[in-house]
CSV table of C-alpha atoms and ligand atoms in Angstrom, one decimal:
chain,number,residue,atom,x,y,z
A,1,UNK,CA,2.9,27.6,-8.6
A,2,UNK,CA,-0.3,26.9,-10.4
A,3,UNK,CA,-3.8,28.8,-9.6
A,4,UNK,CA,-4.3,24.8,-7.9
A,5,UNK,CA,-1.4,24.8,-6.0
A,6,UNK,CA,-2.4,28.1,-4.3
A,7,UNK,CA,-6.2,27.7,-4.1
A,8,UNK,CA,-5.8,24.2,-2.8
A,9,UNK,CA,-7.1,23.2,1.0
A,10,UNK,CA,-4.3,20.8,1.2
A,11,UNK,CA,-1.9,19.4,-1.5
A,12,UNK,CA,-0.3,15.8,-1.7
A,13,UNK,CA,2.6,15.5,-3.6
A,14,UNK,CA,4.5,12.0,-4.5
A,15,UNK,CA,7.6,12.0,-5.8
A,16,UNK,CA,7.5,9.5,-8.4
A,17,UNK,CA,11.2,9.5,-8.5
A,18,UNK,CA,11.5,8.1,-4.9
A,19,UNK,CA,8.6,4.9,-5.8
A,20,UNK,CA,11.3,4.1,-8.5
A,21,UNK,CA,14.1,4.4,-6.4
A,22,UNK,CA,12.5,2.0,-3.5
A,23,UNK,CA,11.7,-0.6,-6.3
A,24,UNK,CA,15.3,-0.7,-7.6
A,25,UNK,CA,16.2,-0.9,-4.4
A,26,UNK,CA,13.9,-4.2,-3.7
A,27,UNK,CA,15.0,-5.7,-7.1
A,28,UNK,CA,18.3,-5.1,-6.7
A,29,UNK,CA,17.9,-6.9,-3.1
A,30,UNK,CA,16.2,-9.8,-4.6
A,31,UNK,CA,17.6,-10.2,-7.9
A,32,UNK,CA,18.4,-12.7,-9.5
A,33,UNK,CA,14.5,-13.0,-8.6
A,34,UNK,CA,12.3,-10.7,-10.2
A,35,UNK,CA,11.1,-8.0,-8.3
A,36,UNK,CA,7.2,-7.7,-8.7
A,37,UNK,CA,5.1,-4.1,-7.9
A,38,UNK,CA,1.8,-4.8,-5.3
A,39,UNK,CA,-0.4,-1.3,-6.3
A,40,UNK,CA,-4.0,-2.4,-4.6
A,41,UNK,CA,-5.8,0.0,-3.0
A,42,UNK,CA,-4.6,2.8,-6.0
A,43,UNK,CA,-0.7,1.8,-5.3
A,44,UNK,CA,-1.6,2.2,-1.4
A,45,UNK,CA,-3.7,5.8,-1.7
A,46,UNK,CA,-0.9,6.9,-4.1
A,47,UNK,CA,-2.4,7.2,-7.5
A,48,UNK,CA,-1.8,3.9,-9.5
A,49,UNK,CA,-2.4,5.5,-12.6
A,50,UNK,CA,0.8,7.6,-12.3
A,51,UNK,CA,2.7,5.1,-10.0
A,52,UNK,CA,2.3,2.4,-12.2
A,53,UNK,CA,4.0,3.8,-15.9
A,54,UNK,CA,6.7,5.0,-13.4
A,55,UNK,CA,7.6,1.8,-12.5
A,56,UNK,CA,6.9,0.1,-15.9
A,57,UNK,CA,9.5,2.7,-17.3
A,58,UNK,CA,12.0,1.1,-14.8
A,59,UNK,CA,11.5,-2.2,-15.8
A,60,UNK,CA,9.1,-3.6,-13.4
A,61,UNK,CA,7.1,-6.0,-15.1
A,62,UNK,CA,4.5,-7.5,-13.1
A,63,UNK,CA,2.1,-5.7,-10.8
A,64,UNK,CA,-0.3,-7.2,-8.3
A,65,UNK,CA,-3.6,-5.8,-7.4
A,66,UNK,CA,-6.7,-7.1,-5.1
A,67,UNK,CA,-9.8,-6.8,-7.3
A,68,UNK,CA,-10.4,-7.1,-10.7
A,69,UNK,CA,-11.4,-3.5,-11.5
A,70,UNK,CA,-8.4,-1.9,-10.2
A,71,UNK,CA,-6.7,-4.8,-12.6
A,72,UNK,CA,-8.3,-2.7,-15.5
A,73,UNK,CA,-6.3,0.5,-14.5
A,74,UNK,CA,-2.9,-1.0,-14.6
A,75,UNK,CA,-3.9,-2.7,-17.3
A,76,UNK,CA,-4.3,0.4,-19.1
A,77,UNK,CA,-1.4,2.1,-17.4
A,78,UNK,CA,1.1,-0.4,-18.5
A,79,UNK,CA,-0.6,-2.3,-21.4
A,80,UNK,CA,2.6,-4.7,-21.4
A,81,UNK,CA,2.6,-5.5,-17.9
A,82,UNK,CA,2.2,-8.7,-16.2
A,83,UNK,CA,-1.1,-8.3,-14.1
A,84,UNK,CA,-2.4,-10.5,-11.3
A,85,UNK,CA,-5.8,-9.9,-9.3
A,86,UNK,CA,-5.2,-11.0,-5.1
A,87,UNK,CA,-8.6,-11.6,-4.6
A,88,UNK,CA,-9.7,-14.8,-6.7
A,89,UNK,CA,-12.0,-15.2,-9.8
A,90,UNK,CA,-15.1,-13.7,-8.9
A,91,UNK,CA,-18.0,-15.8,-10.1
A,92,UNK,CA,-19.1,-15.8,-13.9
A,93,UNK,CA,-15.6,-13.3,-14.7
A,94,UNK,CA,-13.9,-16.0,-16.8
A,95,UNK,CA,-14.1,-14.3,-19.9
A,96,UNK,CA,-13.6,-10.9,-18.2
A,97,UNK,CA,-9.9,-11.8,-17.0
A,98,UNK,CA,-9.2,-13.3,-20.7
A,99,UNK,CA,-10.3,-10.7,-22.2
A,100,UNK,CA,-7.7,-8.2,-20.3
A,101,UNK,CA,-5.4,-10.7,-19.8
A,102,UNK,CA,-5.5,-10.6,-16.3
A,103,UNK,CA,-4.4,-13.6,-14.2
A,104,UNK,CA,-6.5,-14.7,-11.0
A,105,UNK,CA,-4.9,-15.6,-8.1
A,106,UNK,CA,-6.9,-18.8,-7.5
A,107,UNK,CA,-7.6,-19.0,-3.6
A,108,UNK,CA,-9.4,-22.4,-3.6
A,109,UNK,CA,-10.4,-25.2,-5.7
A,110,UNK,CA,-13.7,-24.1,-6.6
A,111,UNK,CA,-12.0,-21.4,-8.5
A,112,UNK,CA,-9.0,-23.7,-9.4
A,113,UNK,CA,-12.0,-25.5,-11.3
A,114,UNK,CA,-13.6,-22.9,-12.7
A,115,UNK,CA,-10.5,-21.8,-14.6
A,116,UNK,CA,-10.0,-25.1,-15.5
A,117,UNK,CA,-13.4,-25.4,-17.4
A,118,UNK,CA,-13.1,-22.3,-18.7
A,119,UNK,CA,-9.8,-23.2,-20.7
A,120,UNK,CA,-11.2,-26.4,-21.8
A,121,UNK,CA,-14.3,-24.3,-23.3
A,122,UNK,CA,-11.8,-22.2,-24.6
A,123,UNK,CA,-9.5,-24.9,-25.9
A,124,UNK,CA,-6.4,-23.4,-24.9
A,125,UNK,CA,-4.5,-23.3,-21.3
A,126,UNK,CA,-5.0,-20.3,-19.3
A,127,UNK,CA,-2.4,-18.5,-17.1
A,128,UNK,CA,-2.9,-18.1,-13.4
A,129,UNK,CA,-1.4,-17.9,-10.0
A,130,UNK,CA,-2.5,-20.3,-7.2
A,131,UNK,CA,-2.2,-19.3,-3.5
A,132,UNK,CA,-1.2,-21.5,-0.9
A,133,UNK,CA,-2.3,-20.8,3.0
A,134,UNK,CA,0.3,-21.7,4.9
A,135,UNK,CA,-0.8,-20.0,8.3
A,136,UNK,CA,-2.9,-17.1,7.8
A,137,UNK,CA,-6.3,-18.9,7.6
A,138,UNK,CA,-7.4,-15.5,5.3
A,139,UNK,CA,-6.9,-16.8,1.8
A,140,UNK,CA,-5.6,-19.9,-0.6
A,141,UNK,CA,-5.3,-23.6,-0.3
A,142,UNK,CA,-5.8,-25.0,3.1
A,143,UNK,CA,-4.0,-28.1,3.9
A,144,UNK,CA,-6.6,-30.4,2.5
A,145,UNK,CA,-6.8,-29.0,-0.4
A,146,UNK,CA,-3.3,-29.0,-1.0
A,147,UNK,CA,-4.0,-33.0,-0.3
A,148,UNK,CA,-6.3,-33.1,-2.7
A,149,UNK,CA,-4.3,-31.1,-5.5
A,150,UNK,CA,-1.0,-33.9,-4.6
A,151,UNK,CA,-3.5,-36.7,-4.7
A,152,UNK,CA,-4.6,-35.7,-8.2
A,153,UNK,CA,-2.6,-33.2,-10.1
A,154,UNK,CA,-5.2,-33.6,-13.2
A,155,UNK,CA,-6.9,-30.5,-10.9
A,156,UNK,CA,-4.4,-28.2,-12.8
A,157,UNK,CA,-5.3,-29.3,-16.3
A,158,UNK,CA,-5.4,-26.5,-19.1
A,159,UNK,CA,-4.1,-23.9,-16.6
A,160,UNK,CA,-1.0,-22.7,-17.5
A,161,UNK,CA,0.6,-22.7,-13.5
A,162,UNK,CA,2.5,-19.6,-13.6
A,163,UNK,CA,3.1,-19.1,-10.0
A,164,UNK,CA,2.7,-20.9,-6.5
A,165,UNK,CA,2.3,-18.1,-4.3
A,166,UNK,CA,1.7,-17.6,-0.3
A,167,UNK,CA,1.9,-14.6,2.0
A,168,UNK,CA,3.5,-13.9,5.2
A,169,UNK,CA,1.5,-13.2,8.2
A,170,UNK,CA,4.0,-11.8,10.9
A,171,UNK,CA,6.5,-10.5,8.3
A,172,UNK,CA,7.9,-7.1,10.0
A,173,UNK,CA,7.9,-9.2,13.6
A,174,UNK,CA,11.4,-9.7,13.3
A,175,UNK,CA,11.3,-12.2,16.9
A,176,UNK,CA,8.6,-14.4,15.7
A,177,UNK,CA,8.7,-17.6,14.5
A,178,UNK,CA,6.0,-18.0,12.3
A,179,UNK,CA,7.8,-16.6,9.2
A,180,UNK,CA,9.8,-19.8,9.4
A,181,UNK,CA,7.1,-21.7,10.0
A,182,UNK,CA,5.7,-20.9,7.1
A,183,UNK,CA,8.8,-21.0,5.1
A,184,UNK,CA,8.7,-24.8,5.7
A,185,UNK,CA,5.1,-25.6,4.9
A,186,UNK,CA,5.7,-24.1,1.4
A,187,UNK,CA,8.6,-25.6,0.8
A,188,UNK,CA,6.9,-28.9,1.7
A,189,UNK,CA,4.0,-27.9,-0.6
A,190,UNK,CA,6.1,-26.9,-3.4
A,191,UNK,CA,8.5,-30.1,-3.2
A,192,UNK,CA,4.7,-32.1,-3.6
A,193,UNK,CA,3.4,-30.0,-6.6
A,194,UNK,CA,4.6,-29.8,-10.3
A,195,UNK,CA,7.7,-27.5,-10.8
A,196,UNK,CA,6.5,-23.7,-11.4
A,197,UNK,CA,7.7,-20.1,-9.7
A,198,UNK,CA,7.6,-19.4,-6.5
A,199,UNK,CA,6.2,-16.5,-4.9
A,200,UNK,CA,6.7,-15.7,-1.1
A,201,UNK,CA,7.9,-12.4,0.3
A,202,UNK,CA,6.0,-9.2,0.6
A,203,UNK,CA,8.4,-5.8,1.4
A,204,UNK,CA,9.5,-7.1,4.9
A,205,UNK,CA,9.7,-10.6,4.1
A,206,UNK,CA,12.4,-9.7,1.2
A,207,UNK,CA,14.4,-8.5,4.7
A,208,UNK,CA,14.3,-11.6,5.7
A,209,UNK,CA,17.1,-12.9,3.2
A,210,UNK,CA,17.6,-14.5,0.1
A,211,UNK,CA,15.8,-18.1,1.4
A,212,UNK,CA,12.9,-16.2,1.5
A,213,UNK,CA,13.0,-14.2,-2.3
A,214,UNK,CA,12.1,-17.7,-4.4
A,215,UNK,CA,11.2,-16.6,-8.2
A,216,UNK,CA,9.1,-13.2,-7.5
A,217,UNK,CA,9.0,-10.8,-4.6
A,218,UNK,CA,5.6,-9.3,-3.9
A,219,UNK,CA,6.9,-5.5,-1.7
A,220,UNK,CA,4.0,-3.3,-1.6
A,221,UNK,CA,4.2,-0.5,1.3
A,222,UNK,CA,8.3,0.0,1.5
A,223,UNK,CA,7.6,1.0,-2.9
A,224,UNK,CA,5.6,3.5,-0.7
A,225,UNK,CA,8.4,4.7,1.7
A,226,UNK,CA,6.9,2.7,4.9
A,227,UNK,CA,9.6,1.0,6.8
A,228,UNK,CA,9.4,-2.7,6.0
A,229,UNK,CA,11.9,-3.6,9.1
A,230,UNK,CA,10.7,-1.4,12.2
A,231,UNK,CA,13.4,-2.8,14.2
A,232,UNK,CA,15.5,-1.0,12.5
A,233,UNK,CA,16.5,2.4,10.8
A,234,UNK,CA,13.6,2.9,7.7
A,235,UNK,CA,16.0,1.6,4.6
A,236,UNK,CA,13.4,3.2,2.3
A,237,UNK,CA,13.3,6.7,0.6
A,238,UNK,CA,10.0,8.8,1.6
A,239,UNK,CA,8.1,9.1,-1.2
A,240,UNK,CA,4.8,11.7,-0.5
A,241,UNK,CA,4.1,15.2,1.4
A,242,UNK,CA,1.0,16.3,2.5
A,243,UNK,CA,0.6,19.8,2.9
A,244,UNK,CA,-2.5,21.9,4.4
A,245,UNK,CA,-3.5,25.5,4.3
A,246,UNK,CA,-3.7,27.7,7.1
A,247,UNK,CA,-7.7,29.0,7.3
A,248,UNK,CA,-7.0,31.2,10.4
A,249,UNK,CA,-4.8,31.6,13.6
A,250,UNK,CA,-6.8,33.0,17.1
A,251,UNK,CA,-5.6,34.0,20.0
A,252,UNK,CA,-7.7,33.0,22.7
A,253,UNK,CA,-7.2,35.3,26.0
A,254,UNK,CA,-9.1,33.6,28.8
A,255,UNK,CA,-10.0,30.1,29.6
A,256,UNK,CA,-11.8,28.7,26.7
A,257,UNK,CA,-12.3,25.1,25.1
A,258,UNK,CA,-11.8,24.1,21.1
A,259,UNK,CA,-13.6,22.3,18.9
A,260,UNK,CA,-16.5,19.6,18.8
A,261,UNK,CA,-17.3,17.8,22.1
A,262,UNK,CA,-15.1,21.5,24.3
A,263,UNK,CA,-12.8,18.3,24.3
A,264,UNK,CA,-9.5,20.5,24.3
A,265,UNK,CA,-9.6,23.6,27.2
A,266,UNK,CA,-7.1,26.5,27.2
A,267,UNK,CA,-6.7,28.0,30.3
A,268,UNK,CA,-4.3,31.1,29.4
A,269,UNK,CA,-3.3,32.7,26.7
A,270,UNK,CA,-3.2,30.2,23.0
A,271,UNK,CA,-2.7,30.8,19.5
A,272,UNK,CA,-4.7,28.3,17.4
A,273,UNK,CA,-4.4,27.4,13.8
A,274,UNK,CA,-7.5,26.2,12.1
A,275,UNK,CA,-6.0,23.7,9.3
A,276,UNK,CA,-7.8,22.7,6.1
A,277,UNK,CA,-7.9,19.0,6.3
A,278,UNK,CA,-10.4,16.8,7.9
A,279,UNK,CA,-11.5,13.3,8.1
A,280,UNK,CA,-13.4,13.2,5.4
A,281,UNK,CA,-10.0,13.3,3.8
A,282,UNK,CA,-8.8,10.6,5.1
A,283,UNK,CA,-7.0,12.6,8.0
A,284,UNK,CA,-7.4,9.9,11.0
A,285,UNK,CA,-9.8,10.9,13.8
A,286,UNK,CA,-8.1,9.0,16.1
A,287,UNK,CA,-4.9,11.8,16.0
A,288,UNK,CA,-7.3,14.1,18.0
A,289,UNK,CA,-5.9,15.9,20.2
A,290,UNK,CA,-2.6,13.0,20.1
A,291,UNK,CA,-0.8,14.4,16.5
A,292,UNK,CA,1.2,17.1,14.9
A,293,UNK,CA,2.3,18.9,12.2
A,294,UNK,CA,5.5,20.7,11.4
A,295,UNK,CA,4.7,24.3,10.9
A,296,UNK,CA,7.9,25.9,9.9
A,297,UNK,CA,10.3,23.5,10.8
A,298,UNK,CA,8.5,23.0,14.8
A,299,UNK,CA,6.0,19.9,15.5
A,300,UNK,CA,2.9,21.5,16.7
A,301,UNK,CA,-0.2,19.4,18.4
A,302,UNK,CA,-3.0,19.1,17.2
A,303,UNK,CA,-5.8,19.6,19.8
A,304,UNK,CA,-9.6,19.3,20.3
A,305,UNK,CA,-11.3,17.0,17.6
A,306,UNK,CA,-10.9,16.3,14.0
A,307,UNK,CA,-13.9,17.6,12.4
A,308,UNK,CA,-14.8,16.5,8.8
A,309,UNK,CA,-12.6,19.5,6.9
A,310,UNK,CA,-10.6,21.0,10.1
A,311,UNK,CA,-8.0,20.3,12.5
A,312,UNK,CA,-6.9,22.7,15.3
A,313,UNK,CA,-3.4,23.0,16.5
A,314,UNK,CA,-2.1,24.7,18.9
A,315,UNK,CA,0.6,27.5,17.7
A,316,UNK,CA,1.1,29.2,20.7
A,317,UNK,CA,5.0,28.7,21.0
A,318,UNK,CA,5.7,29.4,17.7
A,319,UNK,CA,6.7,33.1,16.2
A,320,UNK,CA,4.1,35.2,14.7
A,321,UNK,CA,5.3,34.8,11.3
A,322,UNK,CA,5.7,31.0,11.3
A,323,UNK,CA,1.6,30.2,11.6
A,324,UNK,CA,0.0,32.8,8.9
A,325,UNK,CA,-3.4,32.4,7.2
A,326,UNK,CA,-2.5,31.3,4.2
A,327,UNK,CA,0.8,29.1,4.8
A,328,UNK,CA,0.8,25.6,4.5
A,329,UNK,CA,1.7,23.5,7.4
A,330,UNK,CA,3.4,19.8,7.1
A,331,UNK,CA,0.8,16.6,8.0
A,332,UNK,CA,2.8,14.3,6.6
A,333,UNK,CA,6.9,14.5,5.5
A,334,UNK,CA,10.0,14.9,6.0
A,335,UNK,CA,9.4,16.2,9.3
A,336,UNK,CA,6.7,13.9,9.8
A,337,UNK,CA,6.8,10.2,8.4
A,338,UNK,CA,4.5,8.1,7.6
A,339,UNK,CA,5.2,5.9,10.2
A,340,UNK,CA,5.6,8.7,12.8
A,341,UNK,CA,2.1,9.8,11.9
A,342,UNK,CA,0.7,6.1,12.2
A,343,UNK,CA,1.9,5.4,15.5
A,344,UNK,CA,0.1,8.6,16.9
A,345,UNK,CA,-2.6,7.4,15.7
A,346,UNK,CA,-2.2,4.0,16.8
A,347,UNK,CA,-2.7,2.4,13.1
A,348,UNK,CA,0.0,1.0,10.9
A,349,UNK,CA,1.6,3.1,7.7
A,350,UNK,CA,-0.2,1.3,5.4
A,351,UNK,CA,-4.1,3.0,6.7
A,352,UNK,CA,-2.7,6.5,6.7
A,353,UNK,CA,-1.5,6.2,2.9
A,354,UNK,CA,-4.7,3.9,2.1
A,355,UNK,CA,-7.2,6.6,3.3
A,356,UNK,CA,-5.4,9.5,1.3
A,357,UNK,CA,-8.3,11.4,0.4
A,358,UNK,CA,-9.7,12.1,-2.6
A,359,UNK,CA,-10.2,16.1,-2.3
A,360,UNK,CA,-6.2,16.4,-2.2
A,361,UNK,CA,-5.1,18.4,-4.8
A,362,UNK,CA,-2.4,15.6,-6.2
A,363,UNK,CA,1.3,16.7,-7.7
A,364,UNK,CA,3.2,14.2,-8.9
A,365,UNK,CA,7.2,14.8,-9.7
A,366,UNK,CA,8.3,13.3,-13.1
A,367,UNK,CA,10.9,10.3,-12.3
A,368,UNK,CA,12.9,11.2,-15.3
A,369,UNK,CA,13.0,14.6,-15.4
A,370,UNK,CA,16.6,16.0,-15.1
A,371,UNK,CA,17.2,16.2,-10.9
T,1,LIG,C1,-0.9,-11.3,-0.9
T,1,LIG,C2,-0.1,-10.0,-0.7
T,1,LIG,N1,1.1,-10.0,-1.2
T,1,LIG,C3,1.9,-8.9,-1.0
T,1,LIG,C4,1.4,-7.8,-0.3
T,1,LIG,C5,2.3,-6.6,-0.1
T,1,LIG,O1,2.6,-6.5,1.2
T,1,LIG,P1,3.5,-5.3,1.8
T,1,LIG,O2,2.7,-4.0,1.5
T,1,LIG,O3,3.6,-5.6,3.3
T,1,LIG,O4,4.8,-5.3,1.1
T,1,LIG,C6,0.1,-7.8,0.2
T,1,LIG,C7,-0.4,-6.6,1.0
T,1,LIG,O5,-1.1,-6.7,1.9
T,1,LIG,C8,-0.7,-9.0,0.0
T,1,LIG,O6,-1.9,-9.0,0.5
């Protein structure tokens, strides 16, 4: 154990290992379409930097991000890479996504022309992804656009098409309808619109079957070990711990409250564990007095208020031994998946990973070290 490890208030650890596991998994579920890597957000509060030569090493070849900067750290990470930016072509960035060869994912025409004036300054075709809205009303062509492009195709000259794209809205809602839905409004699209790849199915959506995989699946949280089919058993490896140290352990004797706010009272005898890790790490408020952690093995709730750097949870039927100053206790893991931890706090997998914080002293496990 490093000086880090044992200083540290609370340690998250991803095991790069599993991220490549989950990805084979996907692109051996999709194959013969290629299986792309969506690391936004810092591969979803994970560390993109490290998750991203991982899964270059396994072959992934083409990563998807929202914004342009966190473009620049995969392209650094994986110099090779195929790398497109969610979130359009910012104003005046032309040269900028040349320069790092970095593909926008145009989201209207007014970028879809930009790019193409661009390419004609430049003399050459550029590549670049469009994105088609079929349902979602967030981002990409709406339908009169998509008129507009069928009426006159000359809107795509000098870009290099390489990639019609569109994103599910209700993708893990196995019941609904609007995944087929919008199945058949790209398929109408694409059967109007010059021949190029197909992109369609985030991690749930590859679930769905084989009609939905086209050219290039876009899974981002099951990479991450969030189930992409809550119906059903998590098909996905868990891929990150989150530890926390053990500050102090009371015994209160008489009735008493905890915390900010006296929201949690004790009326007999407790044991309480003050925990190193807060919401300003990330560690959702809204698990007050709701969560738990797995201190030695046994869930324990966490009562009172999250404060900015401290939880309190309630040891009181544990041994002695179990809840020491010192010893970590398990917020996430496991004992305690992501998903488990989401639902008591009445979010979705994808905010608990995406507000990881950054004072967590980060391990990462080498994928291809000798197991
Ligand atoms: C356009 C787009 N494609 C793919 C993904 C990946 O989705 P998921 O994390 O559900 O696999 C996202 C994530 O929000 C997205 O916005």
């Amino acid at each position: 154990m490093t000086d880090l490890n044992r200083r540290a208030a609370a340690i998250l650890t991803v095991d790069l290992g599993a991220v490549v596991a989950n990805w084979t998994q996907l692109r051996d579920r999709v194959a013969p379409a290629e299986c792309a890597a969506v690391v936004k957000a810092d591969a979803y509060g994970l560390g993109a930097a490290h998750v991203v030569p991982a899964l270059r090493a396994a072959g992934c070849s083409t990563f998807f991000v929202a914004q342009f900067e966190e473009a620049l750290v995969v392209r650094a990470a994986a110099p090779d890479a195929r790398v497109l930016s969610l979130g359009g072509l910012p104003q005046g960035s032309e040269a900028d996504f040349v320069g790092n060869r970095i593909w926008p994912v145009l989201n209207h025409l007014g970028e879809v022309a930009a790019w193409r004036r661009f390419a004609h300054a430049q003399g050459k075709a550029l590549p670049a992804a469009i994105h088609l809205d079929t349902g979602m009303n967030r981002l990409g062509l709406g339908p009169d656009e998509l008129d507009a492009l069928v009426r006159a195709p000359e809107w795509l000259d000098g870009i290099d098409l390489r990639c019609w794209m569109t994103h599910l809205a209700c993708a893990d809602e196995i019941e609904s309808p609007v995944s087929a839905q919008q199945l058949g409004r790209f398929r109408a699209a694409l059967a109007q619109l010059p021949t190029a790849k197909a992109s369609f199915a985030n991690s749930s959506g590859i679930f769905h079957g084989p009609s939905f995989h086209f050219d290039l699946a876009r899974p981002g949280c099951a990479l991450y070990g969030v189930n992409p089919t809550p119906h059903t058993a998590n098909p996905m490896r868990g891929v990150m711990r989150l530890d926390a140290r053990i500050l102090q352990v009371r015994s209160i004797d008489s009735p008493a409250t905890v915390g900010y706010g006296a929201a949690h009272r004790v009326e007999g005898p407790t044991k309480i564990a003050t925990i190193a890790v807060g919401y300003a790490d990330g560690y959702l408020r809204s698990l007050s007095g709701r969560g738990h952690v797995h201190v030695d093995g046994v869930a324990a709730p966490i009562v009172g208020r999250i404060s900015m750097d401290l939880i309190t949870v309630d040891v009181s039927g544990l041994p002695d031994h179990a809840a020491q100053p010192g010893g970590l206790v398990e917020l996430i893991g496991p004992n305690r998946l992501v998903d488990t931890v989401a639902a008591e706090a009445g979010t979705i997998g994808y905010e608990v990973l995406t507000s990881l914080g950054p004072r967590y002293h980060r391990v990462y496990s080498d994928p291809y070290a000798p197991q």
